[in-house]
Each structure stands twice: as structure tokens, then as C-alpha cells.
Amino acid sequence: MIAALLTGLVALIHVYIVILEMVWWDTPRGHKAFGLTPEFAARSKVLAANQGLYNGFLVAGLVWGLWLGAEGFAIKLFFLACVLTAGLFGAATASRKILYIQALPAALAIAALLARI
């Protein structure tokens, strides 16, 4: 139950990231979330939308695993590992706050999933 809730939370966080990257990138909300200037946001909008699409695939995989229930164990583990890896890479290369927003929730969900709680 806890693993399902944490996996759902990771999926919801990524839904929000998808919206930020694909819809709100070139708005004051997107500028604030990612520390962007309006000029940079305008120039990088297409790249951000592409990145948002990939985050959408993570959401789809997590939701798929949740929908399958216990049979989705390997799918949830795979997609949570992808989120964790992306979060660690993002924290190392872009912003340390990604460690707490993306990587930590994924790590907690993985731990709960492996503990089968």
C-alpha cells in the first residue's frame, strides 16, 4: 500500500513536471520553477517540450505498473529506477533541488516496493 502511494506520488510529480515543461515553460511560473530568463525560455521552448514528453513516458510507465497491481512489480521498479537515475543525473548536472524533488521520492518508492509495503 505504501509503495503504491509513493509510486503514485512520483507519477503525480512527473505529471506536474510535464505540464511545466510542455505548457508553462515560457510563462512566469515556468521561469520561476526552472530559474529561466524569458529570453532563454523562448529560445529553448521546443527542447523543453521534448523533455516534457519523455517525462510523460515515465508517468505512463508508472501508471501502467500501478494499474497492473502486484503483477506490475517489475514495471514499477524499472520506471522508478529510470526516475531515480534521471533525478541523480539532473542533480549532478543541472540543479541540486532535483535530488529532493525527483530522486528522493523515487528512492523511497523503490525501497517501499522492494520491502513489499
N, CA, C and O atoms as a Tinker XYZ file with bonds, in Angstrom:
   468  protein
     1  N      0.825000   -1.195000    0.000000    73     2
     2  CA     0.000000    0.000000    0.000000    64     1     3
     3  C      0.873000    1.264000    0.000000    63     2     4     5
     4  O      0.624000    2.191000   -0.771000    81     3
     5  N      1.891000    1.299000    0.863000    73     3     6
     6  CA     2.781000    2.462000    0.909000    64     5     7
     7  C      3.533000    2.597000   -0.409000    63     6     8     9
     8  O      3.693000    3.701000   -0.929000    81     7
     9  N      3.995000    1.466000   -0.950000    73     7    10
    10  CA     4.710000    1.507000   -2.233000    64     9    11
    11  C      3.812000    2.065000   -3.329000    63    10    12    13
    12  O      4.267000    2.856000   -4.155000    81    11
    13  N      2.556000    1.669000   -3.348000    73    11    14
    14  CA     1.624000    2.170000   -4.362000    64    13    15
    15  C      1.399000    3.675000   -4.187000    63    14    16    17
    16  O      1.350000    4.415000   -5.169000    81    15
    17  N      1.265000    4.117000   -2.955000    73    15    18
    18  CA     1.069000    5.552000   -2.704000    64    17    19
    19  C      2.291000    6.361000   -3.120000    63    18    20    21
    20  O      2.159000    7.412000   -3.746000    81    19
    21  N      3.478000    5.872000   -2.773000    73    19    22
    22  CA     4.697000    6.587000   -3.159000    64    21    23
    23  C      4.909000    6.568000   -4.671000    63    22    24    25
    24  O      5.348000    7.562000   -5.250000    81    23
    25  N      4.601000    5.450000   -5.304000    73    23    26
    26  CA     4.704000    5.377000   -6.768000    64    25    27
    27  C      3.713000    6.342000   -7.417000    63    26    28    29
    28  O      4.044000    7.016000   -8.393000    81    27
    29  N      2.514000    6.403000   -6.880000    73    27    30
    30  CA     1.525000    7.362000   -7.368000    64    29    31
    31  C      1.985000    8.794000   -7.179000    63    30    32    33
    32  O      1.761000    9.640000   -8.045000    81    31
    33  N      2.636000    9.077000   -6.040000    73    31    34
    34  CA     3.170000   10.418000   -5.800000    64    33    35
    35  C      4.239000   10.771000   -6.825000    63    34    36    37
    36  O      4.253000   11.886000   -7.347000    81    35
    37  N      5.129000    9.837000   -7.114000    73    35    38
    38  CA     6.165000   10.074000   -8.135000    64    37    39
    39  C      5.507000   10.347000   -9.488000    63    38    40    41
    40  O      5.937000   11.241000  -10.217000    81    39
    41  N      4.476000    9.590000   -9.823000    73    39    42
    42  CA     3.764000    9.822000  -11.085000    64    41    43
    43  C      3.143000   11.215000  -11.100000    63    42    44    45
    44  O      3.233000   11.919000  -12.106000    81    43
    45  N      2.519000   11.618000  -10.007000    73    43    46
    46  CA     1.895000   12.952000   -9.941000    64    45    47
    47  C      2.932000   14.064000  -10.045000    63    46    48    49
    48  O      2.699000   15.067000  -10.720000    81    47
    49  N      4.070000   13.896000   -9.385000    73    47    50
    50  CA     5.151000   14.881000   -9.507000    64    49    51
    51  C      5.537000   15.034000  -10.971000    63    50    52    53
    52  O      5.769000   16.144000  -11.448000    81    51
    53  N      5.604000   13.908000  -11.682000    73    51    54
    54  CA     6.003000   13.964000  -13.084000    64    53    55
    55  C      4.908000   14.514000  -13.994000    63    54    56    57
    56  O      5.206000   15.107000  -15.031000    81    55
    57  N      3.659000   14.326000  -13.622000    73    55    58
    58  CA     2.583000   15.000000  -14.371000    64    57    59
    59  C      2.795000   16.506000  -14.288000    63    58    60    61
    60  O      2.680000   17.214000  -15.289000    81    59
    61  N      3.106000   16.991000  -13.087000    73    59    62
    62  CA     3.354000   18.417000  -12.898000    64    61    63
    63  C      4.571000   18.868000  -13.714000    63    62    64    65
    64  O      4.544000   19.931000  -14.335000    81    63
    65  N      5.632000   18.064000  -13.713000    73    63    66
    66  CA     6.824000   18.400000  -14.499000    64    65    67
    67  C      6.490000   18.449000  -15.989000    63    66    68    69
    68  O      6.962000   19.332000  -16.705000    81    67
    69  N      5.680000   17.501000  -16.452000    73    67    70
    70  CA     5.254000   17.509000  -17.858000    64    69    71
    71  C      4.557000   18.829000  -18.192000    63    70    72    73
    72  O      4.852000   19.454000  -19.211000    81    71
    73  N      3.644000   19.240000  -17.338000    73    71    74
    74  CA     2.914000   20.491000  -17.574000    64    73    75
    75  C      3.870000   21.680000  -17.549000    63    74    76    77
    76  O      3.784000   22.565000  -18.399000    81    75
    77  N      4.780000   21.703000  -16.577000    73    75    78
    78  CA     5.758000   22.792000  -16.517000    64    77    79
    79  C      6.586000   22.873000  -17.790000    63    78    80    81
    80  O      6.803000   23.959000  -18.327000    81    79
    81  N      7.049000   21.725000  -18.270000    73    79    82
    82  CA     7.944000   21.726000  -19.422000    64    81    83
    83  C      7.223000   21.898000  -20.756000    63    82    84    85
    84  O      7.765000   22.510000  -21.676000    81    83
    85  N      6.019000   21.370000  -20.868000    73    83    86
    86  CA     5.332000   21.410000  -22.159000    64    85    87
    87  C      4.373000   22.582000  -22.306000    63    86    88    89
    88  O      4.104000   23.024000  -23.423000    81    87
    89  N      3.854000   23.092000  -21.195000    73    87    90
    90  CA     2.827000   24.136000  -21.277000    64    89    91
    91  C      3.302000   25.442000  -20.648000    63    90    92    93
    92  O      3.111000   26.511000  -21.227000    81    91
    93  N      3.912000   25.368000  -19.483000    73    91    94
    94  CA     4.246000   26.579000  -18.723000    64    93    95
    95  C      5.700000   27.017000  -18.834000    63    94    96    97
    96  O      6.101000   27.963000  -18.156000    81    95
    97  N      6.496000   26.363000  -19.662000    73    95    98
    98  CA     7.921000   26.692000  -19.780000    64    97    99
    99  C      8.136000   28.180000  -20.041000    63    98   100   101
   100  O      8.970000   28.813000  -19.395000    81    99
   101  N      7.401000   28.721000  -20.966000    73    99   102
   102  CA     7.594000   30.113000  -21.383000    64   101   103
   103  C      6.591000   31.043000  -20.686000    63   102   104   105
   104  O      6.066000   31.971000  -21.301000    81   103
   105  N      6.334000   30.788000  -19.411000    73   103   106
   106  CA     5.450000   31.630000  -18.602000    64   105   107
   107  C      6.176000   31.981000  -17.309000    63   106   108   109
   108  O      7.180000   31.351000  -16.975000    81   107
   109  N      5.686000   32.973000  -16.582000    73   107   110
   110  CA     6.338000   33.301000  -15.296000    64   109   111
   111  C      6.458000   32.093000  -14.360000    63   110   112   113
   112  O      7.455000   31.970000  -13.649000    81   111
   113  N      5.474000   31.210000  -14.347000    73   111   114
   114  CA     5.545000   30.011000  -13.488000    64   113   115
   115  C      6.712000   29.111000  -13.906000    63   114   116   117
   116  O      7.462000   28.632000  -13.056000    81   115
   117  N      6.862000   28.883000  -15.205000    73   115   118
   118  CA     7.979000   28.078000  -15.703000    64   117   119
   119  C      9.315000   28.752000  -15.455000    63   118   120   121
   120  O     10.289000   28.098000  -15.082000    81   119
   121  N      9.359000   30.062000  -15.662000    73   119   122
   122  CA    10.604000   30.802000  -15.423000    64   121   123
   123  C     11.039000   30.636000  -13.965000    63   122   124   125
   124  O     12.212000   30.394000  -13.684000    81   123
   125  N     10.084000   30.769000  -13.047000    73   123   126
   126  CA    10.399000   30.657000  -11.619000    64   125   127
   127  C     10.817000   29.232000  -11.253000    63   126   128   129
   128  O     11.791000   29.037000  -10.526000    81   127
   129  N     10.085000   28.243000  -11.754000    73   127   130
   130  CA    10.371000   26.846000  -11.412000    64   129   131
   131  C     11.765000   26.420000  -11.854000    63   130   132   133
   132  O     12.438000   25.667000  -11.150000    81   131
   133  N     12.199000   26.898000  -13.014000    73   131   134
   134  CA    13.470000   26.449000  -13.573000    64   133   135
   135  C     14.556000   27.516000  -13.558000    63   134   136   137
   136  O     15.658000   27.287000  -14.054000    81   135
   137  N     14.249000   28.692000  -12.988000    73   135   138
   138  CA    15.245000   29.767000  -12.927000    64   137   139
   139  C     15.630000   30.285000  -14.298000    63   138   140   141
   140  O     16.810000   30.492000  -14.581000    81   139
   141  N     14.634000   30.497000  -15.152000    73   139   142
   142  CA    14.880000   30.893000  -16.539000    64   141   143
   143  C     14.672000   32.388000  -16.748000    63   142   144   145
   144  O     13.874000   33.023000  -16.059000    81   143
   145  N     15.393000   32.924000  -17.693000    73   143   146
   146  CA    15.067000   34.264000  -18.180000    64   145   147
   147  C     14.017000   34.102000  -19.272000    63   146   148   149
   148  O     13.965000   33.051000  -19.910000    81   147
   149  N     13.187000   35.100000  -19.504000    73   147   150
   150  CA    12.201000   34.992000  -20.581000    64   149   151
   151  C     12.847000   34.718000  -21.942000    63   150   152   153
   152  O     12.290000   33.986000  -22.760000    81   151
   153  N     14.017000   35.305000  -22.181000    73   151   154
   154  CA    14.696000   35.104000  -23.469000    64   153   155
   155  C     15.142000   33.655000  -23.639000    63   154   156   157
   156  O     14.931000   33.054000  -24.692000    81   155
   157  N     15.756000   33.101000  -22.602000    73   155   158
   158  CA    16.195000   31.704000  -22.689000    64   157   159
   159  C     15.002000   30.766000  -22.823000    63   158   160   161
   160  O     15.044000   29.807000  -23.594000    81   159
   161  N     13.946000   31.039000  -22.077000    73   159   162
   162  CA    12.753000   30.193000  -22.145000    64   161   163
   163  C     12.171000   30.188000  -23.555000    63   162   164   165
   164  O     11.770000   29.140000  -24.061000    81   163
   165  N     12.126000   31.350000  -24.181000    73   163   166
   166  CA    11.584000   31.441000  -25.546000    64   165   167
   167  C     12.450000   30.641000  -26.528000    63   166   168   169
   168  O     11.927000   29.958000  -27.408000    81   167
   169  N     13.768000   30.730000  -26.373000    73   167   170
   170  CA    14.678000   30.028000  -27.285000    64   169   171
   171  C     14.685000   28.518000  -27.069000    63   170   172   173
   172  O     14.958000   27.764000  -28.003000    81   171
   173  N     14.391000   28.072000  -25.859000    73   171   174
   174  CA    14.509000   26.647000  -25.539000    64   173   175
   175  C     13.159000   25.941000  -25.390000    63   174   176   177
   176  O     13.100000   24.797000  -24.938000    81   175
   177  N     12.093000   26.613000  -25.765000    73   175   178
   178  CA    10.746000   26.073000  -25.560000    64   177   179
   179  C     10.540000   24.709000  -26.229000    63   178   180   181
   180  O      9.937000   23.818000  -25.630000    81   179
   181  N     11.023000   24.537000  -27.438000    73   179   182
   182  CA    10.837000   23.273000  -28.155000    64   181   183
   183  C     11.630000   22.149000  -27.472000    63   182   184   185
   184  O     11.143000   21.025000  -27.356000    81   183
   185  N     12.836000   22.456000  -27.026000    73   183   186
   186  CA    13.630000   21.447000  -26.317000    64   185   187
   187  C     12.955000   21.044000  -25.009000    63   186   188   189
   188  O     12.950000   19.868000  -24.645000    81   187
   189  N     12.388000   22.017000  -24.306000    73   187   190
   190  CA    11.696000   21.718000  -23.049000    64   189   191
   191  C     10.470000   20.848000  -23.299000    63   190   192   193
   192  O     10.188000   19.939000  -22.518000    81   191
   193  N      9.747000   21.115000  -24.367000    73   191   194
   194  CA     8.572000   20.301000  -24.687000    64   193   195
   195  C      8.988000   18.858000  -24.976000    63   194   196   197
   196  O      8.295000   17.919000  -24.586000    81   195
   197  N     10.110000   18.688000  -25.653000    73   195   198
   198  CA    10.629000   17.349000  -25.920000    64   197   199
   199  C     10.973000   16.650000  -24.604000    63   198   200   201
   200  O     10.649000   15.477000  -24.417000    81   199
   201  N     11.616000   17.357000  -23.712000    73   199   202
   202  CA    11.953000   16.816000  -22.398000    64   201   203
   203  C     10.682000   16.467000  -21.626000    63   202   204   205
   204  O     10.621000   15.439000  -20.952000    81   203
   205  N      9.684000   17.316000  -21.727000    73   203   206
   206  CA     8.405000   17.050000  -21.067000    64   205   207
   207  C      7.756000   15.777000  -21.590000    63   206   208   209
   208  O      7.163000   15.013000  -20.828000    81   207
   209  N      7.869000   15.557000  -22.885000    73   207   210
   210  CA     7.302000   14.341000  -23.470000    64   209   211
   211  C      7.945000   13.098000  -22.861000    63   210   212   213
   212  O      7.255000   12.130000  -22.541000    81   211
   213  N      9.265000   13.127000  -22.702000    73   211   214
   214  CA     9.949000   11.993000  -22.078000    64   213   215
   215  C      9.484000   11.791000  -20.642000    63   214   216   217
   216  O      9.319000   10.652000  -20.204000    81   215
   217  N      9.269000   12.869000  -19.908000    73   215   218
   218  CA     8.730000   12.739000  -18.556000    64   217   219
   219  C      7.325000   12.153000  -18.595000    63   218   220   221
   220  O      6.923000   11.436000  -17.679000    81   219
   221  N      6.585000   12.452000  -19.643000    73   219   222
   222  CA     5.266000   11.859000  -19.815000    64   221   223
   223  C      5.337000   10.351000  -19.982000    63   222   224   225
   224  O      4.461000    9.630000  -19.504000    81   223
   225  N      6.375000    9.870000  -20.657000    73   223   226
   226  CA     6.549000    8.427000  -20.791000    64   225   227
   227  C      6.815000    7.780000  -19.427000    63   226   228   229
   228  O      6.368000    6.662000  -19.172000    81   227
   229  N      7.541000    8.482000  -18.555000    73   227   230
   230  CA     7.749000    7.960000  -17.201000    64   229   231
   231  C      6.421000    7.851000  -16.463000    63   230   232   233
   232  O      6.163000    6.863000  -15.775000    81   231
   233  N      5.582000    8.869000  -16.609000    73   231   234
   234  CA     4.250000    8.824000  -15.989000    64   233   235
   235  C      3.472000    7.627000  -16.521000    63   234   236   237
   236  O      2.874000    6.876000  -15.750000    81   235
   237  N      3.481000    7.454000  -17.831000    73   235   238
   238  CA     2.729000    6.345000  -18.431000    64   237   239
   239  C      3.205000    5.005000  -17.890000    63   238   240   241
   240  O      2.385000    4.140000  -17.585000    81   239
   241  N      4.508000    4.819000  -17.765000    73   239   242
   242  CA     5.033000    3.566000  -17.243000    64   241   243
   243  C      4.656000    3.340000  -15.793000    63   242   244   245
   244  O      4.309000    2.221000  -15.412000    81   243
   245  N      4.717000    4.378000  -14.981000    73   243   246
   246  CA     4.347000    4.241000  -13.576000    64   245   247
   247  C      2.864000    3.935000  -13.416000    63   246   248   249
   248  O      2.480000    3.097000  -12.600000    81   247
   249  N      2.034000    4.615000  -14.196000    73   247   250
   250  CA     0.593000    4.360000  -14.135000    64   249   251
   251  C      0.286000    2.944000  -14.617000    63   250   252   253
   252  O     -0.556000    2.257000  -14.038000    81   251
   253  N      0.957000    2.514000  -15.662000    73   251   254
   254  CA     0.793000    1.148000  -16.165000    64   253   255
   255  C      1.125000    0.133000  -15.064000    63   254   256   257
   256  O      0.361000   -0.802000  -14.825000    81   255
   257  N      2.255000    0.322000  -14.405000    73   255   258
   258  CA     2.635000   -0.583000  -13.329000    64   257   259
   259  C      1.638000   -0.571000  -12.186000    63   258   260   261
   260  O      1.325000   -1.621000  -11.624000    81   259
   261  N      1.135000    0.603000  -11.835000    73   259   262
   262  CA     0.120000    0.690000  -10.772000    64   261   263
   263  C     -1.163000   -0.009000  -11.191000    63   262   264   265
   264  O     -1.785000   -0.703000  -10.386000    81   263
   265  N     -1.560000    0.168000  -12.435000    73   263   266
   266  CA    -2.789000   -0.434000  -12.949000    64   265   267
   267  C     -2.715000   -1.965000  -12.885000    63   266   268   269
   268  O     -3.719000   -2.632000  -12.637000    81   267
   269  N     -1.521000   -2.509000  -13.111000    73   267   270
   270  CA    -1.346000   -3.963000  -13.073000    64   269   271
   271  C     -1.297000   -4.524000  -11.649000    63   270   272   273
   272  O     -1.390000   -5.737000  -11.459000    81   271
   273  N     -1.155000   -3.665000  -10.667000    73   271   274
   274  CA    -1.105000   -4.127000   -9.281000    64   273   275
   275  C      0.154000   -4.924000   -9.003000    63   274   276   277
   276  O      1.243000   -4.537000   -9.428000    81   275
   277  N      0.015000   -6.028000   -8.296000    73   275   278
   278  CA     1.176000   -6.852000   -7.926000    64   277   279
   279  C      1.911000   -7.379000   -9.159000    63   278   280   281
   280  O      3.130000   -7.544000   -9.131000    81   279
   281  N      1.176000   -7.643000  -10.238000    73   279   282
   282  CA     1.805000   -8.143000  -11.464000    64   281   283
   283  C      2.672000   -7.077000  -12.136000    63   282   284   285
   284  O      3.477000   -7.397000  -13.010000    81   283
   285  N      2.515000   -5.818000  -11.736000    73   283   286
   286  CA     3.288000   -4.725000  -12.318000    64   285   287
   287  C      4.559000   -4.407000  -11.556000    63   286   288   289
   288  O      5.168000   -3.360000  -11.773000    81   287
   289  N      4.968000   -5.305000  -10.660000    73   287   290
   290  CA     6.152000   -5.068000   -9.825000    64   289   291
   291  C      7.373000   -4.671000  -10.656000    63   290   292   293
   292  O      7.989000   -3.639000  -10.389000    81   291
   293  N      7.725000   -5.467000  -11.649000    73   291   294
   294  CA     8.927000   -5.209000  -12.448000    64   293   295
   295  C      8.793000   -3.915000  -13.243000    63   294   296   297
   296  O      9.774000   -3.192000  -13.417000    81   295
   297  N      7.601000   -3.618000  -13.722000    73   295   298
   298  CA     7.377000   -2.390000  -14.487000    64   297   299
   299  C      7.552000   -1.174000  -13.579000    63   298   300   301
   300  O      8.217000   -0.208000  -13.951000    81   299
   301  N      6.954000   -1.224000  -12.390000    73   299   302
   302  CA     7.114000   -0.123000  -11.434000    64   301   303
   303  C      8.580000    0.047000  -11.062000    63   302   304   305
   304  O      9.084000    1.169000  -11.017000    81   303
   305  N      9.261000   -1.047000  -10.798000    73   303   306
   306  CA    10.669000   -0.984000  -10.415000    64   305   307
   307  C     11.504000   -0.373000  -11.538000    63   306   308   309
   308  O     12.361000    0.472000  -11.280000    81   307
   309  N     11.267000   -0.787000  -12.765000    73   307   310
   310  CA    12.012000   -0.251000  -13.903000    64   309   311
   311  C     11.804000    1.251000  -14.046000    63   310   312   313
   312  O     12.771000    2.005000  -14.154000    81   311
   313  N     10.540000    1.692000  -14.047000    73   311   314
   314  CA    10.277000    3.110000  -14.266000    64   313   315
   315  C     10.710000    3.966000  -13.078000    63   314   316   317
   316  O     11.150000    5.099000  -13.269000    81   315
   317  N     10.593000    3.450000  -11.862000    73   315   318
   318  CA    11.109000    4.179000  -10.706000    64   317   319
   319  C     12.632000    4.296000  -10.782000    63   318   320   321
   320  O     13.194000    5.331000  -10.424000    81   319
   321  N     13.296000    3.245000  -11.245000    73   319   322
   322  CA    14.750000    3.296000  -11.422000    64   321   323
   323  C     15.124000    4.330000  -12.484000    63   322   324   325
   324  O     16.132000    5.023000  -12.348000    81   323
   325  N     14.323000    4.433000  -13.531000    73   323   326
   326  CA    14.557000    5.465000  -14.549000    64   325   327
   327  C     14.421000    6.864000  -13.947000    63   326   328   329
   328  O     15.244000    7.740000  -14.211000    81   327
   329  N     13.385000    7.068000  -13.141000    73   327   330
   330  CA    13.175000    8.361000  -12.481000    64   329   331
   331  C     14.345000    8.664000  -11.551000    63   330   332   333
   332  O     14.861000    9.781000  -11.543000    81   331
   333  N     14.761000    7.678000  -10.771000    73   331   334
   334  CA    15.879000    7.871000   -9.849000    64   333   335
   335  C     17.146000    8.234000  -10.609000    63   334   336   337
   336  O     17.852000    9.167000  -10.225000    81   335
   337  N     17.441000    7.515000  -11.672000    73   335   338
   338  CA    18.627000    7.788000  -12.477000    64   337   339
   339  C     18.577000    9.194000  -13.067000    63   338   340   341
   340  O     19.563000    9.928000  -13.015000    81   339
   341  N     17.434000    9.564000  -13.626000    73   339   342
   342  CA    17.284000   10.907000  -14.189000    64   341   343
   343  C     17.426000   11.967000  -13.103000    63   342   344   345
   344  O     18.033000   13.012000  -13.332000    81   343
   345  N     16.871000   11.703000  -11.923000    73   343   346
   346  CA    16.976000   12.649000  -10.825000    64   345   347
   347  C     18.411000   12.821000  -10.347000    63   346   348   349
   348  O     18.839000   13.941000  -10.070000    81   347
   349  N     19.150000   11.738000  -10.249000    73   347   350
   350  CA    20.552000   11.822000   -9.842000    64   349   351
   351  C     21.379000   12.573000  -10.882000    63   350   352   353
   352  O     22.218000   13.405000  -10.537000    81   351
   353  N     21.136000   12.273000  -12.153000    73   351   354
   354  CA    21.857000   12.968000  -13.218000    64   353   355
   355  C     21.503000   14.456000  -13.218000    63   354   356   357
   356  O     22.383000   15.309000  -13.332000    81   355
   357  N     20.220000   14.759000  -13.092000    73   355   358
   358  CA    19.800000   16.162000  -13.061000    64   357   359
   359  C     20.374000   16.913000  -11.879000    63   358   360   361
   360  O     20.757000   18.077000  -12.005000    81   359
   361  N     20.438000   16.257000  -10.727000    73   359   362
   362  CA    21.007000   16.904000   -9.543000    64   361   363
   363  C     22.497000   17.168000   -9.726000    63   362   364   365
   364  O     23.017000   18.178000   -9.252000    81   363
   365  N     23.178000   16.260000  -10.411000    73   363   366
   366  CA    24.616000   16.415000  -10.633000    64   365   367
   367  C     24.940000   17.442000  -11.711000    63   366   368   369
   368  O     26.000000   18.068000  -11.679000    81   367
   369  N     24.029000   17.614000  -12.665000    73   367   370
   370  CA    24.353000   18.463000  -13.818000    64   369   371
   371  C     23.552000   19.750000  -13.922000    63   370   372   373
   372  O     24.003000   20.699000  -14.562000    81   371
   373  N     22.372000   19.806000  -13.308000    73   371   374
   374  CA    21.513000   20.975000  -13.511000    64   373   375
   375  C     21.206000   21.719000  -12.219000    63   374   376   377
   376  O     21.494000   22.911000  -12.111000    81   375
   377  N     20.628000   21.037000  -11.243000    73   375   378
   378  CA    20.218000   21.702000  -10.007000    64   377   379
   379  C     20.117000   20.681000   -8.883000    63   378   380   381
   380  O     19.522000   19.616000   -9.050000    81   379
   381  N     20.697000   21.009000   -7.754000    73   379   382
   382  CA    20.667000   20.104000   -6.613000    64   381   383
   383  C     19.247000   19.850000   -6.123000    63   382   384   385
   384  O     18.980000   18.798000   -5.543000    81   383
   385  N     18.326000   20.798000   -6.346000    73   383   386
   386  CA    16.952000   20.597000   -5.853000    64   385   387
   387  C     16.267000   19.414000   -6.542000    63   386   388   389
   388  O     15.298000   18.873000   -6.011000    81   387
   389  N     16.756000   19.008000   -7.713000    73   387   390
   390  CA    16.197000   17.842000   -8.405000    64   389   391
   391  C     16.398000   16.581000   -7.559000    63   390   392   393
   392  O     15.601000   15.645000   -7.625000    81   391
   393  N     17.463000   16.572000   -6.772000    73   391   394
   394  CA    17.715000   15.434000   -5.890000    64   393   395
   395  C     16.541000   15.215000   -4.939000    63   394   396   397
   396  O     16.158000   14.076000   -4.671000    81   395
   397  N     15.974000   16.303000   -4.433000    73   395   398
   398  CA    14.882000   16.211000   -3.462000    64   397   399
   399  C     13.508000   16.105000   -4.119000    63   398   400   401
   400  O     12.607000   15.459000   -3.585000    81   399
   401  N     13.355000   16.733000   -5.262000    73   399   402
   402  CA    12.051000   16.749000   -5.931000    64   401   403
   403  C     11.800000   15.459000   -6.703000    63   402   404   405
   404  O     10.669000   14.975000   -6.749000    81   403
   405  N     12.837000   14.904000   -7.304000    73   403   406
   406  CA    12.665000   13.761000   -8.199000    64   405   407
   407  C     13.324000   12.488000   -7.658000    63   406   408   409
   408  O     12.673000   11.447000   -7.566000    81   407
   409  N     14.596000   12.565000   -7.303000    73   407   410
   410  CA    15.336000   11.354000   -6.931000    64   409   411
   411  C     14.893000   10.779000   -5.585000    63   410   412   413
   412  O     14.685000    9.571000   -5.472000    81   411
   413  N     14.747000   11.617000   -4.575000    73   411   414
   414  CA    14.381000   11.114000   -3.254000    64   413   415
   415  C     13.019000   10.424000   -3.240000    63   414   416   417
   416  O     12.912000    9.322000   -2.701000    81   415
   417  N     11.965000   11.034000   -3.816000    73   415   418
   418  CA    10.685000   10.298000   -3.842000    64   417   419
   419  C     10.785000    8.963000   -4.579000    63   418   420   421
   420  O     10.180000    7.976000   -4.160000    81   419
   421  N     11.543000    8.929000   -5.672000    73   419   422
   422  CA    11.709000    7.666000   -6.404000    64   421   423
   423  C     12.448000    6.637000   -5.557000    63   422   424   425
   424  O     12.081000    5.462000   -5.547000    81   423
   425  N     13.488000    7.072000   -4.846000    73   423   426
   426  CA    14.241000    6.147000   -3.996000    64   425   427
   427  C     13.361000    5.596000   -2.879000    63   426   428   429
   428  O     13.435000    4.410000   -2.557000    81   427
   429  N     12.536000    6.442000   -2.291000    73   427   430
   430  CA    11.620000    5.980000   -1.239000    64   429   431
   431  C     10.604000    4.977000   -1.789000    63   430   432   433
   432  O     10.290000    3.978000   -1.142000    81   431
   433  N     10.098000    5.257000   -2.986000    73   431   434
   434  CA     9.132000    4.341000   -3.611000    64   433   435
   435  C      9.797000    3.005000   -3.930000    63   434   436   437
   436  O      9.189000    1.950000   -3.747000    81   435
   437  N     11.030000    3.045000   -4.403000    73   435   438
   438  CA    11.758000    1.804000   -4.689000    64   437   439
   439  C     11.961000    1.007000   -3.399000    63   438   440   441
   440  O     11.745000   -0.204000   -3.371000    81   439
   441  N     12.371000    1.684000   -2.351000    73   439   442
   442  CA    12.578000    0.992000   -1.079000    64   441   443
   443  C     11.296000    0.343000   -0.585000    63   442   444   445
   444  O     11.307000   -0.799000   -0.126000    81   443
   445  N     10.190000    1.075000   -0.680000    73   443   446
   446  CA     8.896000    0.521000   -0.243000    64   445   447
   447  C      8.472000   -0.648000   -1.132000    63   446   448   449
   448  O      7.932000   -1.644000   -0.652000    81   447
   449  N      8.723000   -0.511000   -2.432000    73   447   450
   450  CA     8.354000   -1.575000   -3.371000    64   449   451
   451  C      9.162000   -2.840000   -3.066000    63   450   452   453
   452  O      8.611000   -3.941000   -3.027000    81   451
   453  N     10.455000   -2.677000   -2.852000    73   451   454
   454  CA    11.304000   -3.839000   -2.560000    64   453   455
   455  C     10.983000   -4.466000   -1.213000    63   454   456   457
   456  O     11.128000   -5.673000   -1.025000    81   455
   457  N     10.542000   -3.625000   -0.272000    73   455   458
   458  CA    10.150000   -4.138000    1.048000    64   457   459
   459  C      8.736000   -4.719000    1.016000    63   458   460   461
   460  O      8.269000   -5.323000    1.981000    81   459
   461  N      8.064000   -4.516000   -0.133000    73   459   462
   462  CA     6.693000   -5.004000   -0.343000    64   461   463
   463  C      5.731000   -4.461000    0.711000    63   462   464   465
   464  O      4.907000   -5.184000    1.271000    81   463
   465  N      5.874000   -3.133000    0.963000    73   463   466
   466  CA     4.942000   -2.497000    1.913000    64   465   467
   467  C      4.046000   -1.504000    1.207000    63   466   468
   468  O      3.201000   -0.874000    1.843000    81   467
